[in-house]
Amino acid sequence: MMTTRVSNHVATGGLAGTAFGSEMHIAWVICLAALLISLAFALLRFLPRSEV
Amino acid sequence: MGVRIAVLIPAHNEQDYIAATIDGVQAQTRPADRIIVVPNNCDDDDDTAKIAGSYDGVEVMELHGITGRKAGALNAALDAVLPELTEDDLVVCMDADTVIHPELLENAERHFQGEARLGAVSSNHLIKRFGTPIELLQAMEYERDRRFIGRRKGRFGCMTGMAAMYRVSALRDVKRAYGEVYDPDNWTEDWKLTIALKHLRWTMVRPQDCLATTVPVSDARSLFIQRERWARGYIQTLRQFGFTRWTAIPWAKQAGLVWSLLSRVVLFYLLWTVRGHLIAWWCLPVFVILIADSVNTAHKAGWRATLVALAFPVEMIYAWLITAAIASGYWKQLTKTGKKDAWKMVRR
């Protein structure tokens, strides 16, 4: 279960149990994964490395 | 006889930029042995040839009615120049709106010494004109590209059409294997040449001591057209060569593009659906890191770039624009639509 406000809203509100709700979860997972991947690459770019 | 360097500058209606370009070549610490400007299908009222002809030591090879745009002009110039050069001589092919930094020829020539299979040395590009937001955003993008390539010791990327130096034997190899050095039917002849050289087992490098300043496109529409064209050439070349040892990584990068496109569409969907509920508390430190990364990688492009990097959503919009242009370019190329899209001059 996602712990953000929106996923709680989706899980417990009027949209729960509908196809729309599951789409929302997939969308959240994709967005979260994209954010984490961006974060990982950003952290890698902070590593000192010489430019040749 | 020592190594000779010939500089070829194809130019289509470049009267506003050609003088600075020639000045840059003539100001080199290692002088070029030949400088040849190739005005290619210029309009009657364009003075590119006249301006180039006013310089001492500059040859003008004016071409009218030639097909194949820049690739056609370069092929014609190479056909004239290559027979007079030896295998280890060097040829620089560069754009008429690009100013090479004073040590470029000297440094590039040095990279070739003792590296018998080094076929090409490309410049890295800077943008120093910040008249519009689009120009500034391109300057940041180019700076990131330079940094990225530098951190991989220059062993990455395209031998760009903006300015690259080639070993004559490598160019002859390409001509023997593929008929022409530059493919006039390819949307991005420099990328095609890069991949062709790799398949002929030539190595290439984009070192940090070879820099050039180029002119950016000035508005969003021109940027979209330019990137659409680059995308078409990218996928066109990969399809021409198929899946090989040398195209495996570029092909794999397409998965990254698909992911990027998917995640952006999904983000739009979420923004549209949940609006103000999208931001959660844990987003804050993540975005702080992302903004810090944005500043860290672009600050060398100047204080304006640092300010834009701090305004994170501005760059997100730019990234969406680029992604949309790439997706559109791929779509046109793969579905063979957009055939009527002539090669358009973009606004600079």
XYZ file of C-alpha atoms in Angstrom:
400
model
C 0.000 0.000 0.000
C 1.308 3.388 -0.911
C 1.341 5.776 1.983
C 0.706 9.018 0.199
C -2.422 11.051 0.544
C -3.583 10.291 -2.926
C -3.225 6.537 -2.722
C -5.070 6.479 0.557
C -7.721 8.526 -1.104
C -7.899 6.103 -3.983
C -7.875 3.028 -1.762
C -10.485 4.198 0.698
C -12.548 6.679 -1.223
C -15.188 6.458 -3.860
C -12.752 5.195 -6.470
C -11.754 2.089 -4.534
C -12.331 -1.205 -6.250
C -12.856 0.287 -9.653
C -10.651 -0.181 -12.679
C -9.750 3.447 -12.330
C -8.301 2.744 -8.898
C -5.983 0.011 -10.149
C -4.870 2.207 -13.023
C -3.996 4.812 -10.460
C -1.861 2.340 -8.553
C 0.020 1.327 -11.687
C 0.515 4.991 -12.533
C 1.852 5.636 -9.061
C 4.262 2.716 -9.258
C 5.570 3.932 -12.629
C 5.981 7.483 -11.361
C 7.675 6.320 -8.196
C 10.054 4.079 -10.153
C 10.865 6.943 -12.535
C 11.556 9.214 -9.603
C 13.811 6.668 -7.897
C 15.726 6.008 -11.114
C 16.205 9.769 -11.589
C 17.369 9.985 -8.000
C 19.879 7.153 -8.460
C 21.362 8.761 -11.578
C 21.470 12.143 -9.833
C 23.429 10.653 -6.925
C 25.831 8.962 -9.359
C 26.490 12.297 -11.011
C 27.637 13.708 -7.679
C 30.462 11.170 -7.521
C 33.772 12.908 -8.262
C 35.284 11.816 -11.555
C 37.863 13.479 -13.723
C 36.776 14.885 -17.064
C 39.116 13.908 -19.889
C 56.397 15.944 -45.114
C 54.444 16.407 -41.909
C 50.754 15.815 -41.408
C 48.569 18.241 -43.338
C 45.211 19.485 -42.151
C 42.423 20.520 -44.515
C 39.364 22.257 -43.118
C 36.081 21.905 -45.024
C 33.224 24.280 -44.226
C 29.957 23.569 -46.069
C 27.745 26.639 -45.921
C 24.134 27.138 -46.941
C 23.075 30.786 -46.610
C 25.546 31.427 -43.798
C 26.449 35.055 -44.503
C 25.717 36.054 -40.896
C 28.130 33.523 -39.371
C 30.789 32.590 -41.918
C 33.189 35.410 -41.037
C 33.385 34.405 -37.369
C 33.831 30.774 -38.404
C 36.748 31.586 -40.715
C 38.267 33.919 -38.114
C 38.191 30.991 -35.662
C 39.990 28.677 -38.093
C 42.598 31.284 -38.948
C 43.268 32.014 -35.273
C 44.420 28.452 -34.557
C 47.689 27.848 -32.725
C 48.331 25.132 -35.312
C 47.401 26.673 -38.681
C 45.340 24.696 -41.164
C 47.097 23.863 -44.418
C 43.937 24.390 -46.445
C 40.678 26.124 -45.616
C 37.891 25.435 -48.068
C 34.473 27.047 -47.767
C 31.790 25.255 -49.759
C 28.783 27.538 -50.368
C 26.052 25.072 -51.192
C 22.890 26.126 -53.064
C 22.939 29.560 -51.469
C 20.231 32.071 -52.376
C 21.105 34.720 -54.954
C 21.110 37.472 -52.355
C 23.310 35.537 -49.903
C 26.901 36.756 -49.555
C 28.521 33.665 -48.025
C 30.807 33.052 -51.015
C 31.687 36.734 -51.322
C 32.620 37.026 -47.648
C 34.652 33.808 -47.699
C 36.408 34.893 -50.886
C 37.546 38.123 -49.252
C 39.843 36.193 -46.889
C 43.450 35.453 -47.812
C 44.211 31.772 -47.633
C 40.583 30.657 -47.978
C 39.487 28.699 -51.030
C 35.854 28.893 -52.115
C 34.237 25.923 -53.837
C 30.817 27.191 -54.786
C 28.258 24.491 -55.608
C 24.934 25.076 -57.342
C 22.272 22.490 -58.040
C 23.974 19.859 -55.941
C 21.680 17.403 -54.180
C 22.120 15.894 -50.748
C 22.303 19.144 -48.771
C 25.269 19.301 -46.391
C 26.244 15.675 -47.039
C 26.284 16.306 -50.786
C 28.442 19.402 -50.364
C 30.899 17.579 -48.107
C 31.113 14.605 -50.468
C 31.878 16.926 -53.381
C 34.554 18.726 -51.372
C 36.064 15.446 -50.161
C 36.167 14.110 -53.716
C 38.267 17.142 -54.614
C 40.523 17.101 -51.548
C 41.128 13.457 -50.620
C 43.162 12.502 -53.726
C 45.742 15.132 -52.791
C 46.185 13.922 -49.231
C 48.134 11.023 -47.746
C 46.671 8.343 -45.492
C 47.670 10.031 -42.243
C 46.667 13.557 -43.203
C 43.668 14.990 -41.414
C 40.420 16.553 -42.579
C 38.204 18.743 -40.437
C 34.531 18.896 -41.390
C 32.721 21.671 -39.585
C 29.594 23.789 -39.686
C 29.678 27.348 -40.967
C 28.060 28.638 -37.769
C 30.580 27.083 -35.395
C 33.698 28.752 -33.995
C 36.436 26.330 -33.015
C 38.508 27.306 -29.984
C 42.106 28.389 -30.771
C 43.846 25.158 -29.689
C 41.436 22.749 -31.319
C 43.514 21.790 -34.370
C 46.693 21.455 -32.308
C 45.037 19.338 -29.618
C 43.062 17.180 -32.032
C 46.171 16.482 -34.110
C 48.035 15.450 -30.956
C 45.350 12.882 -30.117
C 45.983 11.157 -33.436
C 49.715 10.762 -32.785
C 50.637 7.229 -31.797
C 47.040 6.044 -32.174
C 47.058 4.284 -35.517
C 43.416 3.183 -35.321
C 42.039 6.480 -34.104
C 39.767 7.522 -36.966
C 38.151 10.678 -35.642
C 38.336 13.325 -32.940
C 35.197 15.328 -32.333
C 34.824 18.634 -30.571
C 32.554 19.226 -27.613
C 30.166 22.099 -27.985
C 29.357 25.150 -26.006
C 26.673 27.753 -26.491
C 27.392 31.312 -25.490
C 24.345 33.081 -26.876
C 21.529 33.366 -24.366
C 19.098 35.669 -26.155
C 16.051 33.483 -25.614
C 15.085 30.925 -22.937
C 15.363 28.142 -25.518
C 18.964 29.152 -26.244
C 19.812 29.123 -22.562
C 18.223 25.700 -22.075
C 20.254 24.346 -24.998
C 23.409 25.792 -23.444
C 22.610 23.827 -20.284
C 21.921 20.684 -22.269
C 25.177 20.962 -24.210
C 27.122 21.599 -21.011
C 25.641 18.437 -19.479
C 26.523 16.532 -22.629
C 30.114 17.785 -22.439
C 30.358 16.829 -18.769
C 28.828 13.403 -19.357
C 31.240 12.609 -22.191
C 34.220 13.968 -20.258
C 33.473 11.720 -17.290
C 33.601 8.770 -19.691
C 36.999 9.846 -20.989
C 35.572 11.005 -24.295
C 34.806 7.483 -25.467
C 31.202 8.092 -26.196
C 28.861 9.900 -28.509
C 28.615 11.085 -32.038
C 31.431 12.607 -34.076
C 29.391 15.719 -34.528
C 28.886 17.624 -37.729
C 29.574 20.855 -35.868
C 33.327 20.161 -35.891
C 35.234 16.892 -36.116
C 38.655 15.887 -37.416
C 39.057 12.672 -39.424
C 42.044 10.637 -40.516
C 42.129 10.463 -44.309
C 42.562 6.671 -44.301
C 39.398 6.331 -42.187
C 37.376 8.446 -44.623
C 38.720 6.440 -47.552
C 37.740 3.253 -45.742
C 34.171 4.499 -45.372
C 34.003 5.513 -49.015
C 35.238 2.095 -50.125
C 32.783 0.259 -47.883
C 29.672 2.401 -48.264
C 30.107 4.272 -51.555
C 30.094 7.760 -50.034
C 31.685 9.241 -46.941
C 28.489 11.101 -46.020
C 25.113 9.542 -46.764
C 22.986 12.201 -48.495
C 19.810 10.222 -47.795
C 20.342 10.137 -44.050
C 18.751 12.746 -41.790
C 21.908 12.894 -39.643
C 24.907 12.158 -41.814
C 27.365 12.640 -38.941
C 25.741 9.891 -36.829
C 25.723 7.565 -39.822
C 29.436 8.257 -40.383
C 30.140 7.578 -36.692
C 28.443 4.182 -36.811
C 30.091 3.359 -40.148
C 33.536 4.075 -38.678
C 32.784 1.850 -35.695
C 31.856 -1.010 -38.002
C 35.154 -0.534 -39.807
C 36.933 -0.896 -36.443
C 38.054 2.698 -36.163
C 38.116 4.233 -32.715
C 36.904 7.738 -31.910
C 37.197 10.206 -29.085
C 35.590 13.453 -27.916
C 38.229 15.000 -25.645
C 37.709 17.975 -23.363
C 40.565 19.942 -24.916
C 38.693 20.165 -28.211
C 35.953 22.740 -27.818
C 33.814 24.720 -30.220
C 31.118 27.325 -29.767
C 28.041 26.934 -31.887
C 24.869 28.872 -32.594
C 21.695 27.450 -31.028
C 18.218 27.490 -32.510
C 16.266 30.318 -31.017
C 12.679 29.184 -30.515
C 10.719 26.131 -29.431
C 9.347 25.335 -32.873
C 12.808 25.334 -34.467
C 14.124 23.204 -31.628
C 11.301 20.709 -32.156
C 12.064 20.501 -35.887
C 15.798 20.078 -35.221
C 15.347 17.318 -32.642
C 12.738 15.575 -34.738
C 15.297 15.465 -37.535
C 18.037 14.175 -35.227
C 15.691 11.466 -33.939
C 14.800 10.400 -37.458
C 18.457 10.142 -38.389
C 19.251 8.255 -35.206
C 16.679 5.528 -35.733
C 17.212 5.513 -39.505
C 20.898 4.735 -38.988
C 20.259 2.039 -36.389
C 17.792 0.329 -38.703
C 20.248 0.520 -41.597
C 22.964 -1.225 -39.589
C 20.623 -3.564 -37.682
C 21.537 -5.042 -34.315
C 25.308 -5.393 -34.168
C 28.030 -5.158 -31.571
C 28.332 -1.463 -32.404
C 24.656 -0.609 -32.363
C 23.711 -2.691 -29.317
C 24.109 0.169 -26.829
C 22.248 2.741 -28.957
C 19.452 0.198 -29.399
C 19.382 -0.455 -25.662
C 19.049 3.258 -25.071
C 15.746 3.142 -26.876
C 14.359 1.229 -23.913
C 15.350 4.224 -21.798
C 13.529 6.520 -24.171
C 10.382 4.404 -24.070
C 10.558 4.435 -20.285
C 11.075 8.192 -20.262
C 8.100 8.711 -22.541
C 5.906 6.348 -20.529
C 6.772 7.929 -17.199
C 6.117 11.428 -18.548
C 2.726 10.428 -19.946
C 1.867 8.780 -16.631
C 2.976 11.852 -14.722
C 0.687 13.969 -16.895
C -2.118 11.518 -16.167
C -1.539 11.739 -12.444
C -1.243 15.509 -12.507
C -4.509 15.693 -14.393
C -6.319 13.174 -12.206
C -5.263 14.013 -8.683
C -4.033 17.550 -9.137
C -3.132 19.033 -5.755
C -2.907 15.681 -3.978
C 0.162 14.570 -5.939
C 2.811 15.972 -3.654
C 3.698 13.840 -0.656
C 6.048 14.783 2.177
C 8.819 12.446 1.027
C 8.946 14.224 -2.323
C 10.626 17.219 -0.748
C 14.108 15.758 -0.051
C 13.998 13.905 -3.365
C 13.338 17.113 -5.260
C 16.043 18.913 -3.309
C 18.539 16.289 -4.515
C 17.237 16.497 -8.088
C 17.507 20.296 -8.107
C 21.006 20.100 -6.618
C 21.941 17.661 -9.389
C 20.490 20.002 -11.976
C 22.615 22.887 -10.659
C 25.696 20.706 -10.229
C 25.659 19.531 -13.843
C 24.778 22.838 -15.537
C 26.390 25.603 -13.492
C 29.420 25.865 -15.794
C 27.082 27.221 -18.461
C 26.870 30.416 -16.378
C 24.832 32.116 -13.693
C 21.713 32.215 -15.836
C 21.926 28.459 -16.186
C 22.222 28.106 -12.418
C 19.071 30.168 -11.934
C 17.135 28.097 -14.456
C 18.408 24.896 -12.864
C 17.020 26.114 -9.535
C 13.658 26.670 -11.234
C 13.294 22.940 -11.770
C 9.924 22.837 -13.618
C 11.344 24.990 -16.439
C 13.739 22.203 -17.327
C 11.001 19.617 -16.955
C 8.998 21.411 -19.623
C 12.109 21.526 -21.841
C 12.656 17.792 -21.315
C 9.053 17.104 -22.272
C 9.489 19.144 -25.440
C 12.617 17.202 -26.411
C 10.978 13.866 -25.618
C 7.934 14.802 -27.704
C 10.167 15.798 -30.628
C 12.067 12.506 -30.417
C 8.836 10.501 -30.233
C 7.436 12.417 -33.204
C 10.644 11.893 -35.185
C 10.653 8.165 -34.482
C 6.994 7.903 -35.376
C 7.508 9.662 -38.702
C 10.537 7.563 -39.533
C 9.065 4.225 -38.529
C 5.671 4.803 -40.170
C 7.246 6.527 -43.181
C 4.963 9.494 -42.618
C 6.368 12.974 -42.892
C 8.011 12.089 -46.189
C 7.066 15.507 -47.440
C 9.056 17.095 -44.621
C 11.778 18.754 -46.583
C 15.001 19.398 -44.723
C 14.056 22.695 -43.121
C 16.386 25.471 -42.124
C 15.783 26.202 -38.475
C 15.661 29.685 -37.029
C 18.872 30.741 -35.295
